[in-house]
Tab-separated table of C-alpha atoms in Angstrom:
chain	number	residue	atom	x	y	z
A	8	UNK	CA	-0.142	0.220	-0.351
A	9	UNK	CA	1.387	3.958	-0.707
A	10	UNK	CA	1.558	6.208	2.144
A	11	UNK	CA	-1.674	8.112	0.688
A	12	UNK	CA	-3.771	5.134	0.750
A	13	UNK	CA	-2.597	3.394	4.130
A	14	UNK	CA	-3.529	7.149	5.207
A	15	UNK	CA	-6.842	7.099	3.434
A	16	UNK	CA	-7.578	3.357	5.053
A	17	UNK	CA	-6.247	4.535	8.938
A	18	UNK	CA	-8.392	7.133	8.804
A	19	UNK	CA	-11.804	5.572	8.081
A	20	UNK	CA	-10.783	3.210	10.259
A	21	UNK	CA	-10.150	5.611	13.015
A	22	UNK	CA	-13.169	7.860	12.017
A	23	UNK	CA	-16.204	6.632	13.189
A	24	UNK	CA	-19.339	7.047	11.803
A	25	UNK	CA	-22.032	8.111	13.914
A	26	UNK	CA	-24.334	5.305	14.730
A	27	UNK	CA	-27.475	5.226	16.092
A	28	UNK	CA	-28.420	1.991	18.449
A	29	UNK	CA	-31.319	-0.416	17.965
A	30	UNK	CA	-34.107	1.030	19.812
A	31	UNK	CA	-36.771	-2.259	21.421
A	32	UNK	CA	-40.379	-0.403	21.544
A	33	UNK	CA	-42.645	-2.394	23.782
A	34	UNK	CA	-46.421	-2.101	22.823
A	35	UNK	CA	-48.596	-3.584	25.402
A	36	UNK	CA	-52.064	-4.933	24.481
A	37	UNK	CA	-54.868	-4.956	26.966
A	38	UNK	CA	-58.590	-5.666	28.055
A	39	UNK	CA	-59.113	-1.904	29.042
A	40	UNK	CA	-60.421	-1.966	33.337
A	41	UNK	CA	-63.750	-2.011	33.284
A	42	UNK	CA	-64.278	-4.879	30.740
A	43	UNK	CA	-65.617	-3.058	27.741
A	44	UNK	CA	-62.888	-2.566	25.374
A	45	UNK	CA	-59.112	-3.333	24.682
A	46	UNK	CA	-56.405	-0.952	23.339
A	47	UNK	CA	-52.822	-0.849	22.720
A	48	UNK	CA	-50.699	0.693	24.668
A	49	UNK	CA	-49.369	3.022	23.402
A	50	UNK	CA	-51.105	3.203	20.417
A	51	UNK	CA	-48.525	5.318	18.600
A	52	UNK	CA	-44.754	4.659	18.660
A	53	UNK	CA	-41.600	6.334	16.443
A	54	UNK	CA	-39.331	3.748	15.563
A	55	UNK	CA	-36.913	3.502	12.744
A	56	UNK	CA	-35.309	0.644	10.337
A	57	UNK	CA	-33.626	-2.225	12.513
A	58	UNK	CA	-35.445	-1.012	15.622
A	59	UNK	CA	-37.691	-4.020	17.551
A	60	UNK	CA	-41.355	-3.575	18.723
A	61	UNK	CA	-42.740	-6.308	20.360
A	62	UNK	CA	-46.088	-6.400	20.921
A	63	UNK	CA	-46.834	-8.296	24.090
A	64	UNK	CA	-50.391	-9.315	25.957
A	65	UNK	CA	-50.726	-7.814	29.133
A	66	UNK	CA	-54.471	-8.979	29.219
A	67	UNK	CA	-57.744	-9.975	27.439
A	68	UNK	CA	-56.553	-11.935	24.511
A	69	UNK	CA	-56.764	-13.754	21.720
A	70	UNK	CA	-55.108	-11.199	19.395
A	71	UNK	CA	-53.786	-11.115	16.111
A	72	UNK	CA	-52.174	-8.197	14.872
A	73	UNK	CA	-52.728	-7.368	11.399
A	74	UNK	CA	-51.433	-4.195	9.689
A	75	UNK	CA	-53.374	-2.024	7.019
A	76	UNK	CA	-52.323	-3.028	3.445
A	77	UNK	CA	-54.099	-0.730	1.740
A	78	UNK	CA	-51.539	2.157	3.042
A	79	UNK	CA	-48.955	0.358	1.688
A	80	UNK	CA	-46.730	0.146	-1.421
A	81	UNK	CA	-46.320	-2.740	-3.775
A	82	UNK	CA	-42.493	-3.352	-1.684
A	83	UNK	CA	-43.258	-2.074	1.667
A	84	UNK	CA	-46.137	-4.529	1.659
A	85	UNK	CA	-43.787	-7.219	0.819
A	86	UNK	CA	-41.223	-6.303	3.521
A	87	UNK	CA	-42.786	-5.770	5.986
A	88	UNK	CA	-44.639	-9.295	5.943
A	89	UNK	CA	-41.468	-11.080	5.272
A	90	UNK	CA	-40.248	-9.641	8.575
A	91	UNK	CA	-43.623	-10.874	10.906
A	92	UNK	CA	-42.521	-14.464	10.117
A	93	UNK	CA	-44.730	-17.377	11.321
A	94	UNK	CA	-47.996	-15.251	10.108
A	95	UNK	CA	-51.202	-16.498	10.540
A	96	UNK	CA	-52.025	-14.654	7.279
A	97	UNK	CA	-50.558	-12.068	5.192
A	98	UNK	CA	-49.413	-9.091	7.532
A	99	UNK	CA	-50.897	-10.682	10.306
A	100	UNK	CA	-49.047	-11.755	13.647
A	101	UNK	CA	-49.120	-15.484	14.852
A	102	UNK	CA	-52.004	-15.842	17.372
A	103	UNK	CA	-51.360	-14.448	20.909
A	104	UNK	CA	-53.253	-16.332	23.042
A	105	UNK	CA	-52.303	-15.621	27.219
A	106	UNK	CA	-51.155	-12.866	28.294
A	107	UNK	CA	-47.578	-12.368	28.319
A	108	UNK	CA	-47.465	-14.304	25.083
A	109	UNK	CA	-45.083	-12.395	22.482
A	110	UNK	CA	-45.080	-11.175	18.885
A	111	UNK	CA	-41.446	-9.874	17.994
A	112	UNK	CA	-41.327	-7.474	15.161
A	113	UNK	CA	-37.800	-6.794	13.626
A	114	UNK	CA	-38.163	-2.870	11.029
A	115	UNK	CA	-37.332	-3.840	7.628
A	116	UNK	CA	-35.965	-1.553	5.283
A	117	UNK	CA	-39.182	0.584	4.518
A	118	UNK	CA	-40.108	3.847	3.072
A	119	UNK	CA	-40.602	6.757	6.138
A	120	UNK	CA	-44.377	6.745	6.542
A	121	UNK	CA	-46.755	5.812	9.028
A	122	UNK	CA	-48.289	2.164	9.183
A	123	UNK	CA	-51.295	1.409	10.766
A	124	UNK	CA	-51.666	-1.889	12.732
A	125	UNK	CA	-55.248	-3.133	14.053
A	126	UNK	CA	-56.243	-5.782	16.725
A	127	UNK	CA	-57.999	-8.440	14.126
A	128	UNK	CA	-59.875	-10.308	17.187
A	129	UNK	CA	-61.405	-6.844	18.754
A	130	UNK	CA	-61.818	-4.726	15.029
A	131	UNK	CA	-65.487	-3.692	16.759
A	132	UNK	CA	-63.347	-2.146	19.729
A	133	UNK	CA	-61.513	0.146	17.684
A	134	UNK	CA	-58.245	-1.286	19.069
A	135	UNK	CA	-55.375	0.056	16.814
A	136	UNK	CA	-51.976	1.761	16.710
A	137	UNK	CA	-49.933	3.047	14.596
A	138	UNK	CA	-45.895	2.903	13.750
A	139	UNK	CA	-44.103	5.943	12.589
A	140	UNK	CA	-40.592	5.132	10.439
A	141	UNK	CA	-38.885	8.326	11.407
């Protein structure tokens, strides 16, 4: 290696690029205290590619989380569907039956924007939420 190339390589190694740490976000799936409704808590979170979102059954159930297909571009739809792993249907989580059940989603490369989701098993209660990708 010549001196100039060696210097450039060392400079790149010594100058770390700013890195963002992967974050884990928890969304609790809950039956309301009076037992008349259901909710995600929080109902909206801000995420980045590579973040982990864990949907955790706190009470009630069963739950199936479904992402709103109508909002998605074809590439985003395919990436999100592939990231779900062990789905119960297209853009649907596995069935979460009991308190403590978890669905873990690593945010894949998606376009920035809002991704709506809902509890398919509790549509009558309008149990819905949003992931906002920065």
